[in-house]
CSV table of C-alpha atoms in Angstrom, one decimal:
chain,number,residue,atom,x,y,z
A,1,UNK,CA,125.5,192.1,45.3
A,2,UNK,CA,125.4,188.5,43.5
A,3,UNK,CA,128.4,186.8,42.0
A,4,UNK,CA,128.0,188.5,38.8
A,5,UNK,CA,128.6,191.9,40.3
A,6,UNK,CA,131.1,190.9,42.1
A,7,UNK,CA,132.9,189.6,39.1
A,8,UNK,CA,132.5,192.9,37.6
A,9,UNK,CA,133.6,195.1,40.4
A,10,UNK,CA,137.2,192.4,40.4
A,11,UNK,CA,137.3,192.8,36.6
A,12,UNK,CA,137.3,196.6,37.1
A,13,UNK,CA,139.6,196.8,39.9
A,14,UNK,CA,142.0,194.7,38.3
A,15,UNK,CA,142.3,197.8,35.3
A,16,UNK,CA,142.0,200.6,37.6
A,17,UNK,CA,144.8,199.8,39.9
A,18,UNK,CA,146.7,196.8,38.2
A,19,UNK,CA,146.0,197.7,34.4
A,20,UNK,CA,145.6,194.3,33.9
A,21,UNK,CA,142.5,192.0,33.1
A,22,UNK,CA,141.5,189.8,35.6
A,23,UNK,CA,140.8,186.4,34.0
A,24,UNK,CA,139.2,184.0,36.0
A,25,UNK,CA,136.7,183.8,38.6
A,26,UNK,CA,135.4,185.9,41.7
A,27,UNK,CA,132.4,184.8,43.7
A,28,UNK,CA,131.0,184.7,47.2
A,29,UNK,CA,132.3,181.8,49.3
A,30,UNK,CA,129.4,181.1,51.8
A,31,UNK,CA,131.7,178.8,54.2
A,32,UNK,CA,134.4,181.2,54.8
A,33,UNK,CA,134.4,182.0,58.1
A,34,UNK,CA,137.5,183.4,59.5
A,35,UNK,CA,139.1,185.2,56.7
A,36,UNK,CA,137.5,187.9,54.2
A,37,UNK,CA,138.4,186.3,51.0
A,38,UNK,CA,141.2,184.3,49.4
A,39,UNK,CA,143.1,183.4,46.2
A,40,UNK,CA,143.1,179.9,45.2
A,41,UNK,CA,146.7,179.0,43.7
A,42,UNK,CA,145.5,175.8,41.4
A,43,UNK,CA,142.2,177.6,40.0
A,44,UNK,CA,143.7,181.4,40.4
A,45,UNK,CA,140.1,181.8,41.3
A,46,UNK,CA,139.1,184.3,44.5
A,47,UNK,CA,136.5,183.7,47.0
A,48,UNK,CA,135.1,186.3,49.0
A,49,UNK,CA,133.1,185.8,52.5
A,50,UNK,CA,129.7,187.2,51.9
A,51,UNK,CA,129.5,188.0,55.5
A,52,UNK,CA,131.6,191.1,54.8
A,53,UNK,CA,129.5,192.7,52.5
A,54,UNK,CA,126.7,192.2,54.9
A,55,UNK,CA,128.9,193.7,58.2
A,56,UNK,CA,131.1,196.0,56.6
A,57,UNK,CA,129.1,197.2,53.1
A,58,UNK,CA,130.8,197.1,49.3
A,59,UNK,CA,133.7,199.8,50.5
A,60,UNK,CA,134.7,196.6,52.7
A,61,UNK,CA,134.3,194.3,49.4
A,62,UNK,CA,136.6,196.4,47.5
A,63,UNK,CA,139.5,196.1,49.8
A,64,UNK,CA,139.1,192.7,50.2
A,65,UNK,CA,139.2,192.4,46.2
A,66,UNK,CA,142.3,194.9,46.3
A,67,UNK,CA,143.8,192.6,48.8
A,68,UNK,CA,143.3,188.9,46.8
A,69,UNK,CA,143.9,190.7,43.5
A,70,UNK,CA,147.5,192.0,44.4
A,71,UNK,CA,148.4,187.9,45.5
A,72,UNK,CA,146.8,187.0,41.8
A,73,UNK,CA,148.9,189.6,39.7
A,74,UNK,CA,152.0,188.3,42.0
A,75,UNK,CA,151.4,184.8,41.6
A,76,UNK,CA,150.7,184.7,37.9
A,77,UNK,CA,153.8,186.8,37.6
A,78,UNK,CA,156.0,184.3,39.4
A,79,UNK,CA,157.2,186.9,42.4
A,80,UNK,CA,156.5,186.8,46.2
A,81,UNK,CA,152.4,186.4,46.8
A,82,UNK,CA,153.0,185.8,50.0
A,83,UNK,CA,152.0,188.5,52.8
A,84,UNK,CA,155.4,188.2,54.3
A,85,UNK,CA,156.7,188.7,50.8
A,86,UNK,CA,158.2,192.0,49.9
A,87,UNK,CA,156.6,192.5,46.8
A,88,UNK,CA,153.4,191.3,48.3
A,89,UNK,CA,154.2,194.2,50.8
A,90,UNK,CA,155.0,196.3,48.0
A,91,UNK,CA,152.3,196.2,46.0
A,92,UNK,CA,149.6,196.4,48.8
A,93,UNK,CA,151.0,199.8,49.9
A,94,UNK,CA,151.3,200.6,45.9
A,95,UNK,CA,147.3,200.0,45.2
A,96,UNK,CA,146.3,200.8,48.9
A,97,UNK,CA,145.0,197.6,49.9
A,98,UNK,CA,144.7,196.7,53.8
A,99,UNK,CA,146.7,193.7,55.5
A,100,UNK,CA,143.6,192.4,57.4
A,101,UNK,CA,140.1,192.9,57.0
A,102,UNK,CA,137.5,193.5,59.8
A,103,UNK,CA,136.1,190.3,61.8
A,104,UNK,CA,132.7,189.2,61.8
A,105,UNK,CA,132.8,187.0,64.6
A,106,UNK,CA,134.7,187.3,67.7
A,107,UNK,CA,135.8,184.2,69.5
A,108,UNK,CA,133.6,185.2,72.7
A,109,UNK,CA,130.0,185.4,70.6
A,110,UNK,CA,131.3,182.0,69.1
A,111,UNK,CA,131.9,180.4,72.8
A,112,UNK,CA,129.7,177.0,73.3
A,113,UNK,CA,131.3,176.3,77.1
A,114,UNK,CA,132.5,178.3,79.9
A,115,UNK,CA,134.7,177.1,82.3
A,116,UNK,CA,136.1,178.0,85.9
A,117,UNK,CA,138.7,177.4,87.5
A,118,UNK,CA,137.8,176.0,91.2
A,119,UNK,CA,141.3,177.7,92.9
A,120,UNK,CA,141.6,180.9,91.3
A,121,UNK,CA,138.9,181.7,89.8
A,122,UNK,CA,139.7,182.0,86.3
A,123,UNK,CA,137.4,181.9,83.7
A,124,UNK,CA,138.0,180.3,79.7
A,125,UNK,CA,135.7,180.3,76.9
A,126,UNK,CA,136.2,177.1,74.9
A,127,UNK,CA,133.5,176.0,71.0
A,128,UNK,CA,134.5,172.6,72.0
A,129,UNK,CA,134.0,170.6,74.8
A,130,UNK,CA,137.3,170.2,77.2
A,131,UNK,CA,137.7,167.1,79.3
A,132,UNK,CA,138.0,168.4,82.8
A,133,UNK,CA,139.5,165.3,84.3
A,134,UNK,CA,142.9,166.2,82.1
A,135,UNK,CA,142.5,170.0,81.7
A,136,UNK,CA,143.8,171.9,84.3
A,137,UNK,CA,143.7,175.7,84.7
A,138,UNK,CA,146.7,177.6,82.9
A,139,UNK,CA,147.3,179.9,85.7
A,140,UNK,CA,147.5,177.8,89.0
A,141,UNK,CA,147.0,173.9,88.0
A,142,UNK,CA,143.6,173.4,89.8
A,143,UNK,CA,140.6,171.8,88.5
A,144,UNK,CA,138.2,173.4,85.8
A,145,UNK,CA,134.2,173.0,86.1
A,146,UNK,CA,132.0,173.5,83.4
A,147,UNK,CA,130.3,176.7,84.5
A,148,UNK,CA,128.0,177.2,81.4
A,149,UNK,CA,126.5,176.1,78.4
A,150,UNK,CA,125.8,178.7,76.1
A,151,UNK,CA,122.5,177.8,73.9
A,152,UNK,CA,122.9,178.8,70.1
């Protein structure tokens, strides 16, 4: 699926479950990384992470569509496009879209640095770099040690 497509499939969505045209943008956001898509308030634009598609499949895609589409619609209409809105909550249930989507990265297959704590024992996965002359372990206050570096 290219950006074309996917405007397409938002276009249709937006008549099949809104009834209303969709009138801006839809395209695939290459640096999203932690969310499946979003709505841009200033453009009214939606990105989607490509990464979905690739994990999940289209069936993913159109949820995710669902999902940003029903905080367009709200928005434009001046209501609550918030998720802890209840219309936001309102309309989700109405069209069937999900609340989250499915994550393509875990925090564990995006750990750089293990650490260990040398009283307890514990272990912590860190991306960045701690300082382990101020860090101290969250369970017991002893000393951390870099344990490993994981190669990426």
């Amino acid at each position: 699926m290219n950006n074309n497509e996917l405007q397409r499939l938002t276009e249709n969505l937006a008549i099949k479950y809104f009834g209303v045209p969709f009138k801006h943008k839809a395209y695939f956001n290459q640096r999203l990384r932690t969310t499946g898509g979003r709505y841009l308030l200033k453009s009214h634009n939606i990105e989607i992470n490509p990464k979905q598609l690739k994990h999940f499949g289209e069936d993913a895609i159109v949820q995710i569509v669902k999902h940003e589409l029903c905080h367009y619609f709200l928005h434009l209409a001046g209501k609550g496009y918030q998720h802890r809105d209840t219309d936001f909550k309102d309309l989700s249930a109405k069209v069937g879209a999900p609340r989250f989507c499915n994550p393509t990265e875990t925090y564990e297959s995006r750990a750089n640095y293990k650490y260990q704590c040398v009283s307890c024992k514990a272990n912590y996965l860190r991306i960045k770099r701690v300082n382990t002359q101020i860090m101290r372990c969250g369970h017991c206050g002893g000393k951390l040690k870099l344990v490993k570096v994981f190669e990426k």
